[in-house]
Amino acid sequence: MNGFSVPVSTCQPLKNNGTNYTQVLAEYAANLTYDKIPAEVIERAKLMTLHTLGVSLAAKMDELAQNAVKIGSELNNGVGGSATVWTTGEKLSPANAVFVNGTISDILDWEDCSWTGHPSASAVPVSIAVAEDQHSTGKEYLAALIACFEVCMRVSMAVQPGPDFDHNQGWAISNWNIWAATTAAAKLMGLDATQIDKAFGLSCHFAEMASNMQQATMSNAYHYQWGHVSQSGIEAALCAKYGIANMQGCFDIPYGYCEQLTDAVDRSWLNKDMDQFMIMEILIKHWPANMWVQNPVELVADMTKKYSIKPEDIEEIVINPPIQYRMHCPEKGYSSLMEAQFSTPFVIASYLLDPTPNPNWFTPDKFNDPRIMELAKRVKGGTDPEDTLLHSFNVFQGGSHPEKTVTITTKDGKVYEESMRFHKGHPKNMLSREEFVELFRMNAGQYYSAPTVEKLIDFVLNIEKVENMAAFGELLK
């Protein structure tokens, strides 16, 4: 003996809170089947698949998208595998394919936004890749996709920050995406509830830490997060598939996961409304930009059309209330894709000069284009206190959205003012099937032939009839 004694209690496994949240979620994921899901939820899952695929294909020529393809191939030691890289049609292992596809899903920042982030950037790539690998049916794909959204939304809401949080402290936006990735992969691999419980436990170790690096640097490397966390979810499911000891109850054990993210843990979210489908509360972005930029650009689009206002007519555009961290207009231009996407002035100026949203808004030459910069400088914040990001998310999580008022003053002295709370794509103003399809045609049509685009639309909208999801890759050759 060295005189140092350890209390017996610290040598024993730390027990849970006497709850079974993890087990409930694991059983839910394992047991959800296509026939238990309402038709409107199935429809939304198909349309979200179409939208995520479309905005990913539209990013095909972005430098980061092309780099992601190179990285995925290098990780794979060359081309070969069972899962499709969407922008090239090449095959890689599922884990390496989702690194690429998860990354490109977020490059244009055009996919979705739940109450806490972008679950589609992991949910759709992982569900498609593992479904291809496992030769799953379309119905099995849809059940896994919906299950992973439901788990991810509940877990992420349980660990949201408290009232004094500032997003400059580092929001864990990609951390909780692992619950979408792990759930989808585990379910499609056929893991039972106990194995899924263990995969959840390992995901606590594989999840990314909260960091302020994205907010502080505005690096386009931000988009790699979604590829990496998607890859990690597949790895967690594989580890559980081949067997790990213990590692259960991660949402019940103190500091297993929840307390690592926030001091305002609300575990009631973990099994909240299990008979309802929270996927229906996910926002779809109508514009390739940060979610808090959606209302201002939608208002400018509506108003300039309604009043026939041309870019050269505009003296000033005022956004009220202004948006925290989203009103920047650097004197010398924008340094990265992310900095531009997160700038209300830049996105509005891009729309005014090119009213059809497209990836060309974000080519590097646009970041300091004199015409864009001149218009961007005319976009200013109003006099009301700014909407903080935390406040904005709290409003959204409560079922609403921060209202914005846009005032356009033209050079002849005329003043136009309108307000909006629910832009097109908000759950309370959702896109129609026809609008989803037209967005997909516009996005995929950037680089793919009309026959290929129509085949992809038909495949996704009738995916419940697909007998073998491996057929998906044939459409992108």
Coordinates of C-alpha atoms in Angstrom, one line a residue:
M1 CA 0.0 0.0 0.0
N2 CA 1.2 3.5 -0.8
G3 CA -1.1 5.2 1.7
F4 CA -3.4 6.4 -1.1
S5 CA -6.8 5.0 -0.9
V6 CA -9.6 5.3 -3.4
P7 CA -13.2 5.4 -2.1
V8 CA -15.1 2.3 -3.1
S9 CA -17.8 4.4 -4.8
T10 CA -15.3 5.8 -7.3
C11 CA -14.2 2.3 -8.3
Q12 CA -17.7 1.3 -9.3
P13 CA -19.5 2.3 -12.5
L14 CA -21.3 5.6 -12.1
K15 CA -25.0 4.6 -12.1
N16 CA -27.7 6.4 -14.0
N17 CA -30.3 8.7 -12.7
G18 CA -32.8 5.8 -12.4
T19 CA -34.2 6.7 -15.8
N20 CA -34.3 4.7 -19.1
Y21 CA -34.2 7.5 -21.7
T22 CA -31.5 5.8 -23.7
Q23 CA -33.3 2.5 -23.8
V24 CA -36.5 4.2 -24.9
L25 CA -34.8 6.0 -27.8
A26 CA -32.9 2.8 -28.8
E27 CA -36.1 0.8 -28.9
Y28 CA -37.9 3.5 -30.8
A29 CA -35.2 3.5 -33.4
A30 CA -35.0 -0.3 -33.7
N31 CA -38.8 -0.8 -33.9
L32 CA -40.0 2.1 -36.1
T33 CA -41.2 0.6 -39.4
Y34 CA -42.6 2.1 -42.6
D35 CA -46.2 1.0 -41.9
K36 CA -46.2 2.9 -38.5
I37 CA -45.4 6.3 -40.2
P38 CA -48.2 8.7 -41.4
A39 CA -48.4 9.5 -45.1
E40 CA -47.6 13.2 -44.6
V41 CA -44.4 12.3 -42.7
I42 CA -43.3 9.8 -45.5
E43 CA -43.9 12.6 -48.0
R44 CA -41.9 15.1 -46.1
A45 CA -39.0 12.6 -45.8
K46 CA -39.0 12.1 -49.5
L47 CA -39.0 15.8 -50.2
M48 CA -36.2 16.5 -47.8
T49 CA -34.2 13.7 -49.5
L50 CA -34.8 15.4 -52.8
H51 CA -33.9 18.8 -51.5
T52 CA -30.7 17.7 -49.7
L53 CA -29.6 15.8 -52.8
G54 CA -30.3 18.8 -55.1
V55 CA -28.4 21.4 -53.1
S56 CA -25.5 18.9 -52.9
L57 CA -25.4 18.4 -56.6
A58 CA -25.5 22.2 -57.1
A59 CA -22.3 22.4 -55.1
K60 CA -20.4 20.1 -57.4
M61 CA -17.9 22.6 -58.8
D62 CA -17.1 24.3 -55.5
E63 CA -13.5 24.0 -54.6
L64 CA -14.3 22.5 -51.2
A65 CA -16.6 20.0 -52.7
Q66 CA -13.9 18.9 -55.1
N67 CA -11.4 18.7 -52.3
A68 CA -13.8 16.6 -50.3
V69 CA -14.0 14.1 -53.2
K70 CA -10.2 13.9 -53.2
I71 CA -10.0 13.4 -49.5
G72 CA -12.7 10.7 -49.5
S73 CA -10.8 8.9 -52.3
E74 CA -7.5 9.1 -50.4
L75 CA -9.1 7.9 -47.2
N76 CA -10.5 5.0 -49.2
N77 CA -7.1 4.2 -50.8
G78 CA -8.7 4.8 -54.2
V79 CA -12.1 4.3 -55.8
G80 CA -14.0 1.2 -54.8
G81 CA -16.9 0.4 -52.5
S82 CA -20.6 0.1 -52.2
A83 CA -21.8 3.7 -51.6
T84 CA -22.0 6.5 -54.2
V85 CA -20.3 9.8 -54.2
W86 CA -23.1 12.0 -55.3
T87 CA -21.2 14.6 -57.4
T88 CA -19.0 12.1 -59.3
G89 CA -20.9 8.8 -59.3
E90 CA -17.8 7.0 -58.0
K91 CA -18.0 4.3 -55.3
L92 CA -16.3 4.4 -51.9
S93 CA -17.0 2.6 -48.6
P94 CA -20.1 4.0 -46.9
A95 CA -18.0 5.8 -44.2
N96 CA -15.8 7.5 -46.8
A97 CA -18.8 8.3 -49.1
V98 CA -20.6 10.0 -46.3
F99 CA -17.5 12.1 -45.5
V100 CA -17.9 13.5 -49.0
N101 CA -21.6 13.7 -49.2
G102 CA -22.1 15.1 -45.7
T103 CA -19.6 17.8 -46.5
I104 CA -21.2 18.8 -49.8
S105 CA -24.7 18.7 -48.3
D106 CA -23.8 21.8 -46.3
I107 CA -21.5 23.7 -48.7
L108 CA -24.2 26.0 -50.1
D109 CA -25.9 26.2 -46.6
W110 CA -29.1 25.4 -48.4
E111 CA -30.4 22.2 -46.9
D112 CA -32.5 22.5 -43.7
C113 CA -32.5 23.9 -40.2
S114 CA -34.1 22.1 -37.3
W115 CA -34.5 23.7 -33.9
T116 CA -30.8 23.1 -33.4
G117 CA -29.0 22.8 -36.7
H118 CA -28.8 20.8 -39.9
P119 CA -29.7 17.2 -39.3
S120 CA -30.2 16.5 -43.1
A121 CA -26.5 17.0 -43.7
S122 CA -25.9 13.7 -41.8
A123 CA -29.3 12.0 -42.0
V124 CA -29.7 11.8 -45.7
P125 CA -26.1 11.0 -46.7
V126 CA -25.8 8.3 -44.1
S127 CA -29.2 6.8 -44.8
I128 CA -28.5 6.6 -48.5
A129 CA -25.0 5.3 -48.2
V130 CA -25.8 2.5 -45.7
A131 CA -29.0 1.6 -47.6
E132 CA -26.9 1.2 -50.8
D133 CA -24.4 -1.0 -48.9
Q134 CA -27.1 -3.1 -47.2
H135 CA -29.2 -3.4 -50.3
S136 CA -32.1 -2.1 -48.3
T137 CA -35.6 -1.4 -49.7
G138 CA -36.9 2.1 -50.1
K139 CA -39.3 1.6 -47.2
E140 CA -36.4 0.6 -45.0
Y141 CA -34.5 3.7 -46.1
L142 CA -37.5 5.9 -45.2
A143 CA -38.0 4.3 -41.8
A144 CA -34.3 4.8 -40.9
L145 CA -34.2 8.3 -42.2
I146 CA -37.3 9.3 -40.2
A147 CA -36.1 7.5 -37.0
C148 CA -32.8 9.3 -37.2
F149 CA -34.4 12.7 -37.5
E150 CA -36.6 11.9 -34.5
V151 CA -33.8 10.8 -32.3
C152 CA -31.5 13.6 -33.3
M153 CA -34.1 16.3 -32.6
R154 CA -35.0 15.1 -29.2
V155 CA -31.4 14.6 -28.0
S156 CA -30.2 17.9 -29.3
M157 CA -33.1 19.8 -27.7
A158 CA -32.2 18.1 -24.3
V159 CA -28.7 19.7 -24.4
Q160 CA -29.4 23.3 -25.6
P161 CA -27.5 26.1 -23.8
G162 CA -28.9 28.1 -21.0
P163 CA -30.2 31.7 -21.1
D164 CA -26.8 33.4 -20.6
F165 CA -25.2 31.6 -23.5
D166 CA -23.5 33.5 -26.4
H167 CA -22.8 31.8 -29.7
N168 CA -19.2 33.1 -29.5
Q169 CA -18.7 30.6 -26.7
G170 CA -19.0 27.8 -29.2
W171 CA -22.3 26.2 -30.1
A172 CA -22.1 22.4 -30.6
I173 CA -24.1 22.5 -33.8
S174 CA -22.3 19.5 -35.4
N175 CA -21.9 17.6 -32.2
W176 CA -25.5 16.4 -32.0
N177 CA -25.7 15.5 -35.7
I178 CA -24.0 12.3 -34.7
W179 CA -27.3 11.0 -33.3
A180 CA -28.8 11.3 -36.8
A181 CA -25.8 9.5 -38.3
T182 CA -25.5 6.8 -35.7
T183 CA -29.2 6.0 -35.6
A184 CA -29.6 5.8 -39.4
A185 CA -26.5 3.6 -39.8
A186 CA -27.4 1.3 -36.9
K187 CA -31.0 0.8 -38.0
L188 CA -30.1 0.0 -41.6
M189 CA -27.4 -2.4 -40.4
G190 CA -30.1 -4.3 -38.5
L191 CA -28.8 -3.6 -35.0
D192 CA -31.2 -4.5 -32.2
A193 CA -32.1 -2.0 -29.4
T194 CA -29.3 -3.1 -27.1
Q195 CA -26.7 -2.7 -29.9
I196 CA -28.2 0.7 -30.8
D197 CA -28.0 1.7 -27.1
K198 CA -24.3 0.8 -27.2
A199 CA -23.7 2.6 -30.4
F200 CA -25.2 5.7 -28.7
G201 CA -22.8 5.3 -25.9
L202 CA -19.8 5.1 -28.2
S203 CA -21.1 8.1 -30.1
C204 CA -20.5 10.2 -27.0
H205 CA -16.8 9.6 -27.5
F206 CA -17.0 10.1 -31.3
A207 CA -19.0 13.3 -31.2
E208 CA -17.3 16.6 -31.9
M209 CA -16.5 19.1 -29.2
A210 CA -18.2 22.5 -29.1
S211 CA -15.9 25.2 -30.5
N212 CA -16.0 28.8 -31.5
M213 CA -13.6 28.3 -34.4
Q214 CA -16.3 28.5 -37.0
Q215 CA -17.8 31.7 -35.7
A216 CA -14.4 33.3 -35.0
T217 CA -12.7 32.5 -38.3
M218 CA -15.6 32.1 -40.8
S219 CA -13.5 29.4 -42.5
N220 CA -15.1 27.3 -45.2
A221 CA -13.7 24.3 -43.4
Y222 CA -16.8 24.6 -41.3
H223 CA -18.6 22.4 -43.9
Y224 CA -16.2 19.5 -43.3
Q225 CA -17.8 19.0 -39.9
W226 CA -20.9 17.5 -41.4
G227 CA -18.9 14.9 -43.4
H228 CA -16.8 14.0 -40.4
V229 CA -19.7 13.6 -37.9
S230 CA -21.5 11.5 -40.5
Q231 CA -18.5 9.2 -40.9
S232 CA -18.2 8.9 -37.1
G233 CA -21.8 7.8 -36.8
I234 CA -21.2 4.9 -39.2
E235 CA -18.1 4.0 -37.2
A236 CA -20.0 3.9 -34.0
A237 CA -22.7 1.7 -35.5
L238 CA -20.0 -0.7 -36.8
C239 CA -18.3 -0.9 -33.5
A240 CA -21.6 -1.9 -31.8
K241 CA -22.4 -4.3 -34.6
Y242 CA -19.2 -6.3 -33.9
G243 CA -19.5 -6.1 -30.2
I244 CA -18.5 -3.8 -27.3
A245 CA -18.9 -4.4 -23.6
N246 CA -21.3 -2.3 -21.6
M247 CA -21.4 1.3 -22.9
Q248 CA -25.2 1.6 -22.3
G249 CA -27.4 4.4 -20.9
C250 CA -25.4 7.4 -22.1
F251 CA -28.4 9.8 -21.8
D252 CA -29.1 8.6 -18.3
I253 CA -25.6 8.5 -16.8
P254 CA -24.6 11.9 -15.3
Y255 CA -22.0 13.4 -17.5
G256 CA -22.2 10.5 -19.9
Y257 CA -23.3 13.0 -22.5
C258 CA -25.8 15.7 -21.6
E259 CA -23.9 17.6 -18.9
Q260 CA -20.9 17.7 -21.1
L261 CA -22.8 20.0 -23.4
T262 CA -24.8 22.3 -21.1
D263 CA -25.6 23.3 -17.5
A264 CA -29.2 23.6 -18.6
V265 CA -29.9 19.9 -19.4
D266 CA -33.6 19.1 -20.0
R267 CA -33.9 15.3 -20.2
S268 CA -37.7 15.6 -20.6
W269 CA -37.0 16.2 -24.3
L270 CA -35.5 12.7 -24.7
N271 CA -38.8 11.0 -24.7
K272 CA -41.1 13.9 -25.5
D273 CA -44.1 13.3 -27.7
M274 CA -42.9 9.9 -28.9
D275 CA -46.2 9.5 -30.8
Q276 CA -45.5 12.6 -32.9
F277 CA -43.0 13.3 -35.6
M278 CA -40.7 16.3 -35.1
I279 CA -39.4 16.0 -38.6
M280 CA -42.5 18.1 -39.5
E281 CA -41.0 21.0 -37.6
I282 CA -37.9 21.2 -39.6
L283 CA -37.4 24.4 -41.7
I284 CA -36.3 24.1 -45.4
K285 CA -34.1 26.9 -46.6
H286 CA -35.5 28.7 -49.6
W287 CA -32.3 30.5 -50.2
P288 CA -28.6 29.4 -50.2
A289 CA -27.7 31.2 -47.0
N290 CA -27.8 31.1 -43.2
M291 CA -31.2 30.5 -41.8
W292 CA -31.5 33.9 -40.2
V293 CA -30.9 35.6 -43.5
Q294 CA -33.9 33.9 -45.1
N295 CA -36.6 36.3 -44.0
P296 CA -34.7 39.5 -45.1
V297 CA -33.8 38.2 -48.6
E298 CA -37.3 36.8 -49.1
L299 CA -38.7 40.2 -48.3
V300 CA -36.4 41.9 -50.6
A301 CA -37.2 39.5 -53.4
D302 CA -40.9 39.9 -52.9
M303 CA -40.8 43.7 -52.6
T304 CA -38.5 44.3 -55.6
K305 CA -40.8 42.2 -57.8
K306 CA -44.0 43.8 -56.4
Y307 CA -42.8 47.4 -56.8
S308 CA -40.5 46.8 -59.9
I309 CA -37.5 48.1 -58.0
K310 CA -34.2 47.7 -59.8
P311 CA -30.8 47.5 -58.1
E312 CA -29.7 50.9 -59.5
D313 CA -32.9 52.5 -57.9
I314 CA -32.0 51.5 -54.4
E315 CA -30.6 54.1 -52.0
E316 CA -30.9 52.1 -48.8
I317 CA -32.3 48.8 -47.4
V318 CA -32.8 48.6 -43.6
I319 CA -33.3 45.3 -41.8
N320 CA -35.2 45.6 -38.5
P321 CA -34.4 44.2 -36.0
P322 CA -30.9 43.6 -37.1
I323 CA -29.4 40.1 -36.7
Q324 CA -26.5 39.3 -34.3
Y325 CA -23.4 38.3 -36.3
R326 CA -25.2 38.5 -39.6
M327 CA -25.0 42.1 -40.6
H328 CA -21.3 42.3 -41.5
C329 CA -20.0 44.0 -44.7
P330 CA -16.2 44.1 -44.6
E331 CA -14.7 47.1 -46.4
K332 CA -12.3 44.9 -48.5
G333 CA -14.8 42.2 -49.2
Y334 CA -15.4 38.7 -47.9
S335 CA -12.7 36.2 -47.1
S336 CA -14.6 33.0 -47.4
L337 CA -17.7 31.2 -48.6
M338 CA -19.0 31.0 -45.0
E339 CA -18.5 34.7 -44.3
A340 CA -20.5 35.5 -47.4
Q341 CA -23.3 33.0 -46.6
F342 CA -23.7 34.4 -43.1
S343 CA -23.9 38.0 -44.3
T344 CA -27.3 39.5 -44.9
P345 CA -25.9 42.4 -46.9
F346 CA -23.9 40.0 -49.2
V347 CA -26.9 37.7 -49.9
I348 CA -29.3 40.5 -50.6
A349 CA -26.8 42.1 -52.9
S350 CA -26.3 38.8 -54.7
Y351 CA -30.0 38.4 -55.1
L352 CA -30.4 41.9 -56.5
L353 CA -27.8 41.3 -59.2
D354 CA -28.8 37.7 -60.0
P355 CA -32.3 36.9 -58.8
T356 CA -32.2 33.2 -59.5
P357 CA -30.4 31.6 -56.5
N358 CA -27.5 29.5 -57.6
P359 CA -24.0 28.4 -56.7
N360 CA -22.6 31.2 -58.8
W361 CA -23.5 33.6 -55.9
F362 CA -20.6 32.1 -54.0
T363 CA -17.7 31.8 -56.5
P364 CA -14.6 33.5 -55.0
D365 CA -14.6 36.3 -57.5
K366 CA -17.9 37.4 -56.1
F367 CA -16.5 38.0 -52.6
N368 CA -15.1 41.3 -53.5
D369 CA -17.0 42.1 -56.7
P370 CA -17.4 45.9 -56.8
R371 CA -21.0 45.7 -57.8
I372 CA -21.9 43.4 -55.0
M373 CA -19.9 45.4 -52.4
E374 CA -21.5 48.6 -53.5
L375 CA -25.0 47.2 -53.0
A376 CA -24.1 45.3 -49.8
K377 CA -23.0 48.6 -48.2
R378 CA -26.5 49.9 -48.8
V379 CA -28.0 47.2 -46.5
K380 CA -28.0 48.3 -42.9
G381 CA -29.4 47.3 -39.6
G382 CA -32.4 49.2 -38.1
T383 CA -32.6 50.9 -34.7
D384 CA -34.3 48.1 -32.7
P385 CA -32.2 46.0 -30.4
E386 CA -30.6 43.2 -32.4
D387 CA -32.1 39.7 -32.4
T388 CA -29.4 37.5 -30.8
L389 CA -28.9 34.1 -32.2
L390 CA -30.0 32.5 -28.9
H391 CA -33.2 34.6 -28.9
S392 CA -33.8 33.7 -32.5
F393 CA -33.5 30.0 -31.8
N394 CA -35.7 30.2 -28.7
V395 CA -38.4 31.8 -30.8
F396 CA -38.0 29.1 -33.5
Q397 CA -38.0 26.3 -30.9
G398 CA -41.3 27.8 -29.6
G399 CA -43.0 27.2 -32.9
S400 CA -42.6 30.7 -34.4
H401 CA -39.9 32.7 -36.1
P402 CA -38.3 36.1 -35.5
E403 CA -40.3 38.7 -37.5
K404 CA -38.3 41.0 -39.8
T405 CA -39.2 44.3 -41.3
V406 CA -37.5 45.5 -44.5
T407 CA -37.6 49.2 -45.5
I408 CA -36.4 50.0 -49.0
T409 CA -35.7 53.6 -49.9
T410 CA -35.2 54.4 -53.5
K411 CA -33.1 57.3 -54.9
D412 CA -36.3 59.2 -55.9
G413 CA -37.3 59.3 -52.3
K414 CA -40.0 56.6 -52.3
V415 CA -40.1 54.4 -49.2
Y416 CA -41.4 50.8 -49.2
E417 CA -41.8 48.7 -46.1
E418 CA -43.1 45.2 -45.4
S419 CA -42.7 42.6 -42.6
M420 CA -42.5 38.8 -42.6
R421 CA -42.4 36.1 -39.9
F422 CA -42.7 32.9 -41.9
H423 CA -40.7 32.7 -45.1
K424 CA -41.3 30.1 -47.7
G425 CA -39.9 26.8 -46.3
H426 CA -40.7 27.5 -42.7
P427 CA -42.9 24.7 -41.2
K428 CA -45.8 27.2 -41.1
N429 CA -45.3 28.1 -44.7
M430 CA -43.8 24.9 -46.2
L431 CA -42.8 24.5 -49.8
S432 CA -45.3 22.5 -51.9
R433 CA -44.2 19.3 -53.6
E434 CA -44.1 21.2 -56.9
E435 CA -41.9 23.9 -55.4
F436 CA -39.5 21.2 -54.0
V437 CA -39.3 19.6 -57.4
E438 CA -38.7 22.9 -59.2
L439 CA -35.9 23.8 -56.7
F440 CA -34.4 20.4 -57.4
R441 CA -34.6 20.8 -61.2
M442 CA -32.9 24.2 -60.9
N443 CA -30.1 22.9 -58.6
A444 CA -29.4 19.5 -60.2
G445 CA -29.9 21.0 -63.6
Q446 CA -26.8 23.1 -63.1
Y447 CA -24.6 20.2 -64.1
Y448 CA -26.8 17.2 -65.0
S449 CA -28.9 16.5 -68.1
A450 CA -32.6 16.9 -68.0
P451 CA -33.2 13.1 -68.4
T452 CA -30.9 12.4 -65.4
V453 CA -32.6 15.0 -63.3
E454 CA -36.1 13.6 -64.1
K455 CA -34.9 10.1 -63.3
L456 CA -33.6 11.2 -59.9
I457 CA -36.9 13.0 -59.2
D458 CA -38.9 9.9 -60.1
F459 CA -36.6 7.6 -58.0
V460 CA -36.9 9.8 -54.9
L461 CA -40.6 10.5 -55.1
N462 CA -41.4 6.8 -55.5
I463 CA -38.6 5.6 -53.3
E464 CA -41.0 3.4 -51.2
K465 CA -41.3 1.2 -54.3
V466 CA -37.6 0.6 -54.6
E467 CA -36.6 -3.0 -53.9
N468 CA -32.8 -2.4 -53.7
M469 CA -31.4 1.0 -52.8
A470 CA -28.1 0.0 -54.5
A471 CA -29.9 1.1 -57.7
F472 CA -29.5 4.7 -56.6
G473 CA -25.9 4.9 -57.7
E474 CA -26.8 3.9 -61.3
L475 CA -28.6 7.2 -61.7
L476 CA -25.5 9.3 -61.1
K477 CA -23.1 7.5 -63.4

